[in-house]
Amino acid sequence: MTKIKVVTDSTVDLDAELIREYGIEIIPLSFTIDGTDYLDGVDLTPAQFIQQMKKAITLPTSSQPAVGRFVELYDRLGSEGYTVLSIHMTGNMSGTVRAAEMAAAMTDTDVTVVDSRFISHALGFQVVEASMMARQGIAIEEIIHRLNEIRRNTRLFVMVDTLENLVKGGRIGKAKSLIGTLLKIKPIAALREGELVPATNMRSHIQVVKYLTKQWLEDTKGKTVKGAGIAHAEGLRLAESLHHTIAEASGYTDTVINYTSPIISTHTGAGAIGFSYYFA
């Protein structure tokens, strides 16, 4: 029986216990704060990163893993007798999946690279399912088929609480930011086909919770929820409010809440949340 090892990257926002339980290998991205380089998930906790980001002179920048880091990991796993399934954040937001593909062509290990088309918990849904199936000895072709099903039935919404980082990162202009700040606009975007697209603008956290709950109820009506997660960048209060409202509205109480990766929060800024769920 072929042994399959699942590899992913540090934007997965998975609980450390799950990572250990399934033996998932994590390739860290990196970020730079005022000239100092850090490995995501290694050198700073997400909470520490946000405090550093607030004090930084310039907006932190992030970088994909080097191809050589992938090659080194793939070579090691191959020497241990594994076939590798490498599942990564959407290629429309990072070159990580491309680096994995380059490394797969350079190693003697049998590596299949998958673009999850998602980030955060939505990436994690695919990683955990693949790991569970691999543990059961299921063939990689069947695992990939299942990942395609999960992808079709996954939703991810991102709410940005402040426009500051979007301005610093060149995503929006200062004039638009000023208007948005005066109006207390809180943009919500959906990740579709691997790209963030604007969904709506809200004026309060109460409206944000109502909107996301409405989307949840519409998407999951008559379906079975297989997983849900809220990743936040110092936005725990809003995350908990959404969790409680979802539970009251639908009876689903297993939504996971945790900090998001610095790679994500450097773009969203403090206070942001990402709400992911999938169903069957």
XYZ file of C-alpha atoms in Angstrom:
280
model
C 0.000 0.000 0.000
C 1.293 3.458 -0.975
C 2.043 5.769 1.932
C 0.795 9.303 1.275
C 2.080 12.323 3.184
C 0.134 15.591 3.008
C 2.093 18.837 2.762
C 0.620 22.322 2.990
C 1.744 25.866 3.758
C 1.514 28.114 6.801
C -1.593 30.002 5.627
C -3.684 26.935 6.500
C -4.730 28.247 9.963
C -5.034 24.718 11.347
C -4.908 23.929 15.045
C -1.475 22.609 16.063
C -3.083 19.535 17.591
C -4.650 18.569 14.258
C -1.345 19.075 12.492
C 0.350 16.724 14.945
C -2.484 14.187 14.891
C -2.348 13.719 11.134
C 1.373 14.276 10.705
C 0.821 17.138 8.264
C 3.995 18.791 6.984
C 3.919 22.599 6.929
C 6.075 24.718 4.614
C 6.298 28.211 6.151
C 6.028 31.401 4.154
C 8.086 34.321 5.419
C 7.469 37.959 6.199
C 9.596 41.022 6.777
C 8.984 43.728 9.398
C 11.140 46.838 9.134
C 14.005 44.906 7.562
C 13.867 41.852 9.826
C 12.851 38.512 8.304
C 10.657 35.964 10.094
C 9.307 32.510 9.290
C 5.543 32.298 9.543
C 4.450 30.124 12.448
C 8.038 29.709 13.649
C 9.524 33.007 14.814
C 6.447 34.948 15.961
C 2.958 33.982 17.055
C 0.104 35.602 15.103
C -0.763 37.753 18.134
C 2.844 38.930 18.463
C 2.938 39.726 14.759
C -0.078 42.017 14.948
C 1.498 44.016 17.767
C 4.710 44.330 15.758
C 2.724 45.295 12.652
C 0.989 48.114 14.535
C 4.352 49.576 15.539
C 6.081 49.006 12.186
C 7.290 52.011 10.211
C 6.258 50.382 6.926
C 3.723 47.693 6.106
C 5.226 44.202 6.541
C 5.790 42.249 3.350
C 5.389 38.516 2.776
C 7.304 36.061 0.591
C 6.588 32.608 -0.765
C 8.822 29.696 0.292
C 11.967 29.100 -1.726
C 11.803 26.240 -4.235
C 14.774 24.652 -2.506
C 12.852 24.368 0.757
C 10.187 22.355 -1.050
C 12.767 20.163 -2.772
C 14.467 19.418 0.546
C 11.174 18.378 2.145
C 10.021 16.321 -0.852
C 13.388 14.530 -0.993
C 13.197 13.659 2.690
C 9.639 12.370 2.467
C 10.520 10.312 -0.601
C 13.462 8.747 1.252
C 10.999 7.777 3.986
C 8.874 5.914 1.438
C 6.108 8.477 0.965
C 4.198 9.675 -2.055
C 3.439 13.367 -1.496
C 0.189 15.298 -1.888
C 1.073 18.994 -1.599
C -1.989 21.243 -1.139
C -1.515 25.002 -1.066
C -3.103 28.422 -0.879
C -4.674 29.856 -4.021
C -2.164 30.619 -6.750
C -3.939 33.910 -7.448
C -2.650 35.313 -4.160
C 0.821 33.804 -3.922
C 3.467 32.015 -5.930
C 3.620 29.268 -3.289
C 1.813 26.655 -5.372
C 4.035 27.497 -8.363
C 7.141 27.020 -6.216
C 5.752 23.632 -5.144
C 5.184 22.660 -8.788
C 8.744 23.635 -9.703
C 10.097 21.595 -6.809
C 7.929 18.609 -7.771
C 9.623 18.614 -11.173
C 13.078 18.676 -9.531
C 12.692 15.839 -7.003
C 12.707 12.091 -7.543
C 9.807 11.781 -5.092
C 6.325 11.200 -6.525
C 4.634 14.552 -5.770
C 1.161 15.750 -6.745
C 0.589 19.492 -6.262
C -2.936 20.863 -5.735
C -4.046 24.499 -5.858
C -6.754 24.588 -3.190
C -8.103 27.889 -4.589
C -8.550 28.966 -0.976
C -6.702 30.135 2.152
C -7.089 29.782 5.911
C -9.700 27.326 7.221
C -11.032 26.814 3.698
C -7.599 25.458 2.745
C -7.595 23.459 5.958
C -10.809 21.636 5.033
C -9.043 20.083 2.061
C -5.839 19.359 3.964
C -7.582 17.569 6.829
C -9.841 15.535 4.539
C -6.860 14.474 2.434
C -4.965 13.480 5.568
C -7.874 11.428 6.881
C -8.277 9.629 3.558
C -4.532 9.027 3.256
C -4.531 7.434 6.707
C -7.280 5.083 5.491
C -5.123 3.975 2.571
C -7.329 5.567 -0.090
C -5.697 6.117 -3.487
C -4.483 9.588 -4.353
C -6.797 9.808 -7.386
C -9.827 9.316 -5.141
C -8.500 11.865 -2.654
C -8.130 14.473 -5.391
C -11.676 13.770 -6.583
C -12.910 14.397 -3.037
C -10.921 17.631 -2.820
C -12.653 18.874 -5.953
C -16.029 18.207 -4.302
C -15.009 20.063 -1.147
C -13.776 23.006 -3.203
C -17.112 23.334 -5.004
C -18.992 23.334 -1.699
C -16.732 25.703 0.250
C -17.456 29.355 0.975
C -15.053 31.943 2.359
C -15.840 35.543 3.292
C -13.321 38.110 4.531
C -14.315 41.242 6.482
C -11.804 44.070 6.802
C -12.248 46.304 9.850
C -9.824 49.044 8.855
C -8.748 50.302 5.434
C -5.272 51.317 6.637
C -3.399 48.243 5.411
C -5.228 48.265 2.081
C -3.948 51.793 1.513
C -0.379 50.971 2.601
C -0.389 47.912 0.366
C -1.607 49.919 -2.617
C -4.928 48.068 -2.829
C -7.017 51.251 -2.594
C -6.270 54.974 -2.876
C -6.058 57.392 0.036
C -9.118 59.343 -1.107
C -11.250 56.207 -1.198
C -9.874 55.234 2.195
C -10.755 58.616 3.702
C -14.343 58.348 2.487
C -14.560 54.758 3.696
C -13.163 55.649 7.108
C -15.559 58.574 7.537
C -18.482 56.339 6.635
C -17.101 53.544 8.853
C -17.282 51.149 5.929
C -16.347 47.541 6.606
C -15.860 45.794 3.251
C -16.749 42.122 2.886
C -15.224 40.096 0.058
C -15.805 36.511 -1.063
C -13.084 34.199 -2.312
C -14.377 32.742 -5.573
C -12.387 30.749 -8.094
C -9.277 31.582 -6.128
C -9.766 35.360 -6.214
C -11.176 37.837 -3.712
C -14.177 39.665 -5.169
C -16.172 42.427 -3.425
C -19.421 41.190 -1.898
C -20.825 44.147 0.044
C -19.991 47.002 2.423
C -21.337 47.172 5.958
C -21.368 50.001 8.502
C -21.172 48.022 11.752
C -20.185 44.690 13.193
C -23.856 43.945 13.843
C -24.547 44.294 10.126
C -21.521 42.136 9.318
C -22.824 39.330 11.534
C -26.308 39.573 10.041
C -24.983 39.461 6.478
C -22.666 36.488 7.065
C -25.360 34.587 8.949
C -27.768 35.167 6.056
C -25.194 33.826 3.577
C -24.589 30.794 5.801
C -28.302 29.984 6.042
C -28.810 30.329 2.294
C -25.794 28.198 1.398
C -26.405 25.419 3.922
C -30.199 25.126 3.669
C -31.037 21.450 3.250
C -27.336 20.543 3.396
C -25.059 18.980 6.000
C -22.345 21.294 7.309
C -19.044 19.419 7.284
C -16.847 22.116 8.800
C -16.693 25.795 9.718
C -13.996 28.129 10.962
C -13.451 31.782 11.777
C -9.888 33.079 11.572
C -9.286 36.545 12.958
C -6.603 39.196 13.185
C -7.247 40.503 16.699
C -10.973 40.334 15.994
C -11.973 37.768 18.606
C -15.049 39.630 19.846
C -16.558 39.803 16.359
C -15.606 36.181 15.686
C -17.347 35.048 18.875
C -20.426 37.122 18.041
C -20.674 35.478 14.622
C -20.129 32.037 16.152
C -22.958 32.530 18.668
C -25.336 33.935 16.052
C -24.657 31.038 13.676
C -25.291 28.592 16.514
C -28.591 30.257 17.436
C -29.760 30.491 13.835
C -28.813 27.008 12.680
C -27.927 24.870 15.688
C -24.379 24.359 14.408
C -21.976 24.801 17.334
C -18.668 23.355 16.087
C -17.239 26.464 14.430
C -13.509 26.724 15.171
C -12.087 30.142 16.097
C -8.398 31.005 15.987
C -5.863 33.631 14.915
C -5.058 33.866 11.236
C -1.591 33.708 9.759
C 0.539 36.888 9.658
C 0.701 36.334 5.885
C -3.021 37.072 5.746
C -3.296 39.707 8.485
C -0.579 41.880 6.943
C -3.005 42.475 4.057
C -6.248 42.689 6.019
C -5.037 44.695 9.012
C -6.117 44.297 12.629
C -9.733 43.460 13.396
C -10.373 41.410 10.259
C -12.108 38.033 10.218
C -12.313 35.257 7.655
C -15.396 33.027 7.780
C -15.101 29.639 6.047
C -17.488 26.721 5.811
C -18.232 23.730 3.624
C -21.180 21.434 3.221
C -22.400 18.319 1.469
